[in-house]
mmCIF file of N, CA, C and O and ligand atoms in Angstrom:
data_model
loop_
_atom_site.group_PDB
_atom_site.id
_atom_site.type_symbol
_atom_site.label_atom_id
_atom_site.label_comp_id
_atom_site.label_asym_id
_atom_site.label_seq_id
_atom_site.Cartn_x
_atom_site.Cartn_y
_atom_site.Cartn_z
ATOM 1 N N MET A 1 36.031 -19.563 31.612
ATOM 2 C CA MET A 1 34.944 -19.325 30.657
ATOM 3 C C MET A 1 35.056 -20.360 29.496
ATOM 4 O O MET A 1 36.139 -20.788 29.174
ATOM 5 N N LYS A 2 33.935 -20.716 28.964
ATOM 6 C CA LYS A 2 33.945 -21.770 27.966
ATOM 7 C C LYS A 2 33.530 -21.206 26.606
ATOM 8 O O LYS A 2 32.737 -20.272 26.485
ATOM 9 N N THR A 3 34.142 -21.827 25.588
ATOM 10 C CA THR A 3 33.735 -21.485 24.225
ATOM 11 C C THR A 3 32.545 -22.367 23.840
ATOM 12 O O THR A 3 32.510 -23.560 24.211
ATOM 13 N N TYR A 4 31.600 -21.821 23.112
ATOM 14 C CA TYR A 4 30.463 -22.594 22.640
ATOM 15 C C TYR A 4 30.433 -22.528 21.117
ATOM 16 O O TYR A 4 30.795 -21.513 20.519
ATOM 17 N N VAL A 5 29.992 -23.622 20.474
ATOM 18 C CA VAL A 5 29.953 -23.642 19.042
ATOM 19 C C VAL A 5 28.510 -23.878 18.581
ATOM 20 O O VAL A 5 27.778 -24.689 19.149
ATOM 21 N N CYS A 6 28.152 -23.191 17.503
ATOM 22 C CA CYS A 6 26.807 -23.368 16.925
ATOM 23 C C CYS A 6 26.776 -24.680 16.166
ATOM 24 O O CYS A 6 27.615 -24.918 15.295
ATOM 25 N N GLU A 7 25.808 -25.500 16.468
ATOM 26 C CA GLU A 7 25.737 -26.789 15.836
ATOM 27 C C GLU A 7 25.259 -26.669 14.381
ATOM 28 O O GLU A 7 25.430 -27.616 13.579
ATOM 29 N N LEU A 8 24.681 -25.555 14.057
ATOM 30 C CA LEU A 8 24.103 -25.417 12.688
ATOM 31 C C LEU A 8 25.130 -24.891 11.692
ATOM 32 O O LEU A 8 25.160 -25.359 10.550
ATOM 33 N N CYS A 9 25.959 -23.934 12.112
ATOM 34 C CA CYS A 9 26.849 -23.318 11.151
ATOM 35 C C CYS A 9 28.306 -23.350 11.559
ATOM 36 O O CYS A 9 29.197 -23.009 10.779
ATOM 37 N N GLY A 10 28.593 -23.747 12.777
ATOM 38 C CA GLY A 10 29.986 -23.843 13.231
ATOM 39 C C GLY A 10 30.532 -22.582 13.842
ATOM 40 O O GLY A 10 31.708 -22.547 14.209
ATOM 41 N N TYR A 11 29.714 -21.545 13.952
ATOM 42 C CA TYR A 11 30.195 -20.294 14.580
ATOM 43 C C TYR A 11 30.588 -20.585 16.033
ATOM 44 O O TYR A 11 29.894 -21.282 16.754
ATOM 45 N N GLU A 12 31.716 -20.046 16.426
ATOM 46 C CA GLU A 12 32.186 -20.223 17.797
ATOM 47 C C GLU A 12 31.972 -18.930 18.566
ATOM 48 O O GLU A 12 32.426 -17.846 18.166
ATOM 49 N N TYR A 13 31.314 -19.022 19.714
ATOM 50 C CA TYR A 13 31.200 -17.882 20.614
ATOM 51 C C TYR A 13 32.297 -17.989 21.613
ATOM 52 O O TYR A 13 32.382 -18.904 22.428
ATOM 53 N N ASN A 14 33.227 -16.992 21.552
ATOM 54 C CA ASN A 14 34.343 -16.921 22.506
ATOM 55 C C ASN A 14 34.078 -15.846 23.528
ATOM 56 O O ASN A 14 34.002 -14.672 23.125
ATOM 57 N N PRO A 15 33.894 -16.171 24.766
ATOM 58 C CA PRO A 15 33.560 -15.174 25.775
ATOM 59 C C PRO A 15 34.626 -14.094 25.916
ATOM 60 O O PRO A 15 34.349 -12.991 26.378
ATOM 61 N N LYS A 16 35.823 -14.362 25.536
ATOM 62 C CA LYS A 16 36.884 -13.365 25.591
ATOM 63 C C LYS A 16 36.619 -12.233 24.615
ATOM 64 O O LYS A 16 37.039 -11.101 24.840
ATOM 65 N N HIS A 17 35.942 -12.581 23.524
ATOM 66 C CA HIS A 17 35.705 -11.562 22.492
ATOM 67 C C HIS A 17 34.294 -11.026 22.532
ATOM 68 O O HIS A 17 34.026 -9.953 22.015
ATOM 69 N N GLY A 18 33.369 -11.773 23.144
ATOM 70 C CA GLY A 18 31.993 -11.356 23.126
ATOM 71 C C GLY A 18 31.411 -11.350 21.725
ATOM 72 O O GLY A 18 31.907 -12.081 20.842
ATOM 73 N N ASP A 19 30.429 -10.551 21.508
ATOM 74 C CA ASP A 19 29.782 -10.467 20.209
ATOM 75 C C ASP A 19 29.431 -8.986 19.966
ATOM 76 O O ASP A 19 28.317 -8.555 20.147
ATOM 77 N N PRO A 20 30.462 -8.232 19.538
ATOM 78 C CA PRO A 20 30.286 -6.763 19.418
ATOM 79 C C PRO A 20 29.129 -6.362 18.495
ATOM 80 O O PRO A 20 28.508 -5.343 18.762
ATOM 81 N N GLU A 21 28.867 -7.133 17.495
ATOM 82 C CA GLU A 21 27.800 -6.784 16.592
ATOM 83 C C GLU A 21 26.430 -6.821 17.254
ATOM 84 O O GLU A 21 25.468 -6.209 16.808
ATOM 85 N N ASN A 22 26.370 -7.556 18.342
ATOM 86 C CA ASN A 22 25.079 -7.646 19.050
ATOM 87 C C ASN A 22 25.193 -7.019 20.456
ATOM 88 O O ASN A 22 24.441 -7.398 21.371
ATOM 89 N N GLN A 23 26.109 -6.098 20.588
ATOM 90 C CA GLN A 23 26.277 -5.365 21.828
ATOM 91 C C GLN A 23 26.583 -6.259 23.030
ATOM 92 O O GLN A 23 26.212 -6.001 24.158
ATOM 93 N N ILE A 24 27.320 -7.362 22.762
ATOM 94 C CA ILE A 24 27.746 -8.222 23.863
ATOM 95 C C ILE A 24 29.185 -7.853 24.164
ATOM 96 O O ILE A 24 30.090 -7.963 23.285
ATOM 97 N N ASP A 25 29.446 -7.471 25.374
ATOM 98 C CA ASP A 25 30.765 -6.994 25.767
ATOM 99 C C ASP A 25 31.769 -8.165 25.847
ATOM 100 O O ASP A 25 31.368 -9.308 26.090
ATOM 101 N N GLU A 26 33.029 -7.796 25.683
ATOM 102 C CA GLU A 26 34.095 -8.810 25.927
ATOM 103 C C GLU A 26 33.987 -9.320 27.339
ATOM 104 O O GLU A 26 33.645 -8.603 28.260
ATOM 105 N N GLY A 27 34.265 -10.618 27.519
ATOM 106 C CA GLY A 27 34.253 -11.174 28.857
ATOM 107 C C GLY A 27 32.884 -11.634 29.280
ATOM 108 O O GLY A 27 32.698 -12.021 30.472
ATOM 109 N N THR A 28 31.926 -11.627 28.389
ATOM 110 C CA THR A 28 30.583 -12.108 28.739
ATOM 111 C C THR A 28 30.492 -13.599 28.546
ATOM 112 O O THR A 28 30.688 -14.139 27.449
ATOM 113 N N ASP A 29 30.224 -14.310 29.638
ATOM 114 C CA ASP A 29 30.103 -15.768 29.556
ATOM 115 C C ASP A 29 28.855 -16.139 28.739
ATOM 116 O O ASP A 29 27.869 -15.431 28.718
ATOM 117 N N PHE A 30 28.958 -17.259 28.017
ATOM 118 C CA PHE A 30 27.830 -17.699 27.183
ATOM 119 C C PHE A 30 26.562 -17.806 28.023
ATOM 120 O O PHE A 30 25.498 -17.408 27.584
ATOM 121 N N GLU A 31 26.698 -18.299 29.253
ATOM 122 C CA GLU A 31 25.550 -18.478 30.103
ATOM 123 C C GLU A 31 24.942 -17.151 30.503
ATOM 124 O O GLU A 31 23.781 -17.092 30.905
ATOM 125 N N ASP A 32 25.719 -16.075 30.370
ATOM 126 C CA ASP A 32 25.203 -14.753 30.749
ATOM 127 C C ASP A 32 24.612 -13.997 29.573
ATOM 128 O O ASP A 32 24.138 -12.861 29.729
ATOM 129 N N LEU A 33 24.643 -14.593 28.399
ATOM 130 C CA LEU A 33 24.020 -13.917 27.252
ATOM 131 C C LEU A 33 22.514 -13.887 27.435
ATOM 132 O O LEU A 33 21.948 -14.741 28.085
ATOM 133 N N PRO A 34 21.905 -12.818 26.924
ATOM 134 C CA PRO A 34 20.441 -12.739 27.033
ATOM 135 C C PRO A 34 19.770 -13.942 26.350
ATOM 136 O O PRO A 34 20.317 -14.501 25.381
ATOM 137 N N GLU A 35 18.625 -14.334 26.882
ATOM 138 C CA GLU A 35 17.941 -15.507 26.344
ATOM 139 C C GLU A 35 17.535 -15.333 24.868
ATOM 140 O O GLU A 35 17.363 -16.306 24.138
ATOM 141 N N ASP A 36 17.417 -14.080 24.471
ATOM 142 C CA ASP A 36 17.002 -13.856 23.067
ATOM 143 C C ASP A 36 18.185 -13.650 22.151
ATOM 144 O O ASP A 36 18.016 -13.315 21.001
ATOM 145 N N TRP A 37 19.395 -13.877 22.673
ATOM 146 C CA TRP A 37 20.609 -13.803 21.814
ATOM 147 C C TRP A 37 20.526 -14.954 20.807
ATOM 148 O O TRP A 37 20.132 -16.069 21.156
ATOM 149 N N VAL A 38 20.926 -14.653 19.568
ATOM 150 C CA VAL A 38 20.988 -15.723 18.564
ATOM 151 C C VAL A 38 22.319 -15.686 17.866
ATOM 152 O O VAL A 38 23.029 -14.682 17.910
ATOM 153 N N CYS A 39 22.650 -16.765 17.195
ATOM 154 C CA CYS A 39 23.883 -16.880 16.434
ATOM 155 C C CYS A 39 23.936 -15.761 15.393
ATOM 156 O O CYS A 39 22.999 -15.568 14.599
ATOM 157 N N PRO A 40 25.026 -15.001 15.415
ATOM 158 C CA PRO A 40 25.124 -13.862 14.435
ATOM 159 C C PRO A 40 25.253 -14.311 12.999
ATOM 160 O O PRO A 40 25.036 -13.507 12.093
ATOM 161 N N LEU A 41 25.567 -15.562 12.780
ATOM 162 C CA LEU A 41 25.712 -15.993 11.389
ATOM 163 C C LEU A 41 24.405 -16.609 10.851
ATOM 164 O O LEU A 41 24.026 -16.346 9.738
ATOM 165 N N CYS A 42 23.761 -17.467 11.644
ATOM 166 C CA CYS A 42 22.644 -18.193 11.108
ATOM 167 C C CYS A 42 21.351 -18.006 11.924
ATOM 168 O O CYS A 42 20.285 -18.473 11.474
ATOM 169 N N GLY A 43 21.419 -17.288 13.017
ATOM 170 C CA GLY A 43 20.188 -17.003 13.776
ATOM 171 C C GLY A 43 19.742 -18.126 14.699
ATOM 172 O O GLY A 43 18.634 -18.099 15.209
ATOM 173 N N ALA A 44 20.601 -19.138 14.901
ATOM 174 C CA ALA A 44 20.227 -20.224 15.805
ATOM 175 C C ALA A 44 20.113 -19.698 17.244
ATOM 176 O O ALA A 44 20.811 -18.752 17.606
ATOM 177 N N THR A 45 19.272 -20.299 18.012
ATOM 178 C CA THR A 45 19.133 -19.891 19.402
ATOM 179 C C THR A 45 20.227 -20.503 20.260
ATOM 180 O O THR A 45 20.969 -21.409 19.821
ATOM 181 N N LYS A 46 20.321 -20.053 21.525
ATOM 182 C CA LYS A 46 21.329 -20.575 22.415
ATOM 183 C C LYS A 46 21.217 -22.103 22.594
ATOM 184 O O LYS A 46 22.205 -22.777 22.847
ATOM 185 N N GLU A 47 19.994 -22.598 22.449
ATOM 186 C CA GLU A 47 19.800 -24.028 22.630
ATOM 187 C C GLU A 47 20.513 -24.833 21.545
ATOM 188 O O GLU A 47 20.695 -26.046 21.664
ATOM 189 N N ASP A 48 20.852 -24.167 20.455
ATOM 190 C CA ASP A 48 21.525 -24.886 19.359
ATOM 191 C C ASP A 48 23.024 -24.844 19.496
ATOM 192 O O ASP A 48 23.738 -25.323 18.632
ATOM 193 N N PHE A 49 23.471 -24.291 20.584
ATOM 194 C CA PHE A 49 24.955 -24.240 20.847
ATOM 195 C C PHE A 49 25.398 -25.363 21.760
ATOM 196 O O PHE A 49 24.677 -25.767 22.688
ATOM 197 N N GLU A 50 26.607 -25.858 21.484
ATOM 198 C CA GLU A 50 27.221 -26.878 22.330
ATOM 199 C C GLU A 50 28.487 -26.386 22.890
ATOM 200 O O GLU A 50 29.265 -25.684 22.246
ATOM 201 N N GLN A 51 28.744 -26.722 24.148
ATOM 202 C CA GLN A 51 30.007 -26.343 24.807
ATOM 203 C C GLN A 51 31.167 -27.068 24.172
ATOM 204 O O GLN A 51 31.081 -28.260 23.897
ATOM 205 N N VAL A 52 32.223 -26.345 23.913
ATOM 206 C CA VAL A 52 33.439 -26.938 23.357
ATOM 207 C C VAL A 52 34.340 -27.362 24.508
ATOM 208 O O VAL A 52 34.572 -26.587 25.458
ATOM 209 N N ASN A 53 34.787 -28.595 24.443
ATOM 210 C CA ASN A 53 35.672 -29.048 25.530
ATOM 211 C C ASN A 53 37.087 -28.624 25.212
ATOM 212 O O ASN A 53 37.690 -29.015 24.231
ATOM 213 N N ASN A 54 37.629 -27.773 26.045
ATOM 214 C CA ASN A 54 38.984 -27.295 25.878
ATOM 215 C C ASN A 54 39.933 -28.441 26.098
ATOM 216 O O ASN A 54 39.722 -29.293 26.927
ATOM 217 N N THR A 55 41.055 -28.395 25.362
ATOM 218 C CA THR A 55 42.048 -29.452 25.539
ATOM 219 C C THR A 55 42.760 -29.256 26.867
ATOM 220 O O THR A 55 43.035 -30.249 27.536
ATOM 221 N N ASP A 56 42.997 -28.024 27.254
ATOM 222 C CA ASP A 56 43.555 -27.793 28.575
ATOM 223 C C ASP A 56 42.449 -27.937 29.577
ATOM 224 O O ASP A 56 41.349 -27.544 29.324
ATOM 225 N N ASP A 57 42.772 -28.471 30.701
ATOM 226 C CA ASP A 57 41.800 -28.509 31.777
ATOM 227 C C ASP A 57 41.590 -27.051 32.231
ATOM 228 O O ASP A 57 42.019 -26.123 31.553
ATOM 229 N N ASP A 58 40.992 -26.857 33.368
ATOM 230 C CA ASP A 58 40.648 -25.557 33.797
ATOM 231 C C ASP A 58 41.837 -24.677 34.130
ATOM 232 O O ASP A 58 42.043 -24.341 35.292
ATOM 233 N N ASN A 59 42.583 -24.294 33.134
ATOM 234 C CA ASN A 59 43.654 -23.354 33.389
ATOM 235 C C ASN A 59 43.051 -21.982 33.566
ATOM 236 O O ASN A 59 42.055 -21.615 32.911
ATOM 237 N N ASP A 60 43.652 -21.212 34.435
ATOM 238 C CA ASP A 60 43.148 -19.846 34.627
ATOM 239 C C ASP A 60 43.746 -18.968 33.564
ATOM 240 O O ASP A 60 44.716 -18.255 33.791
ATOM 241 N N ASP A 61 43.171 -19.009 32.354
ATOM 242 C CA ASP A 61 43.730 -18.130 31.322
ATOM 243 C C ASP A 61 43.115 -16.735 31.505
ATOM 244 O O ASP A 61 41.908 -16.546 31.566
ATOM 245 N N GLU A 62 44.043 -15.787 31.547
ATOM 246 C CA GLU A 62 43.614 -14.414 31.756
ATOM 247 C C GLU A 62 43.508 -13.676 30.434
ATOM 248 O O GLU A 62 44.302 -13.926 29.529
ATOM 249 N N ILE A 63 42.568 -12.820 30.355
ATOM 250 C CA ILE A 63 42.396 -12.015 29.148
ATOM 251 C C ILE A 63 43.653 -11.162 28.899
ATOM 252 O O ILE A 63 44.173 -10.516 29.781
ATOM 253 N N GLY A 64 44.136 -11.220 27.705
ATOM 254 C CA GLY A 64 45.288 -10.417 27.336
ATOM 255 C C GLY A 64 46.612 -11.007 27.679
ATOM 256 O O GLY A 64 47.643 -10.326 27.548
ATOM 257 N N SER A 65 46.664 -12.257 28.108
ATOM 258 C CA SER A 65 47.922 -12.844 28.503
ATOM 259 C C SER A 65 48.275 -14.029 27.592
ATOM 260 O O SER A 65 48.958 -14.944 28.026
ATOM 261 N N GLU A 66 47.790 -13.976 26.369
ATOM 262 C CA GLU A 66 48.091 -15.076 25.472
ATOM 263 C C GLU A 66 49.556 -14.998 25.071
ATOM 264 O O GLU A 66 50.124 -13.910 24.989
ATOM 265 N N ILE A 67 50.135 -16.142 24.790
ATOM 266 C CA ILE A 67 51.546 -16.326 24.479
ATOM 267 C C ILE A 67 52.430 -16.224 25.713
ATOM 268 O O ILE A 67 52.206 -15.436 26.582
HETATM 269 ZN ZN1 ZN B 101 25.032 -20.513 13.663
#
């Protein structure tokens, strides 16, 4: 899963955490967010988000196994 960042305000959408304030469950991929989802901080649409390039390549990081 990829982290996406809002180009307008810098908010990061982390699929591991979801967006509880907008009823988005943990583990929801950015691509699976509803089309009408907007940035919780500034109201930008999904089109205003950019994928963040992780420094690690595609490691299989599992939820809850940090450290
Ligand atoms: Zn924003």
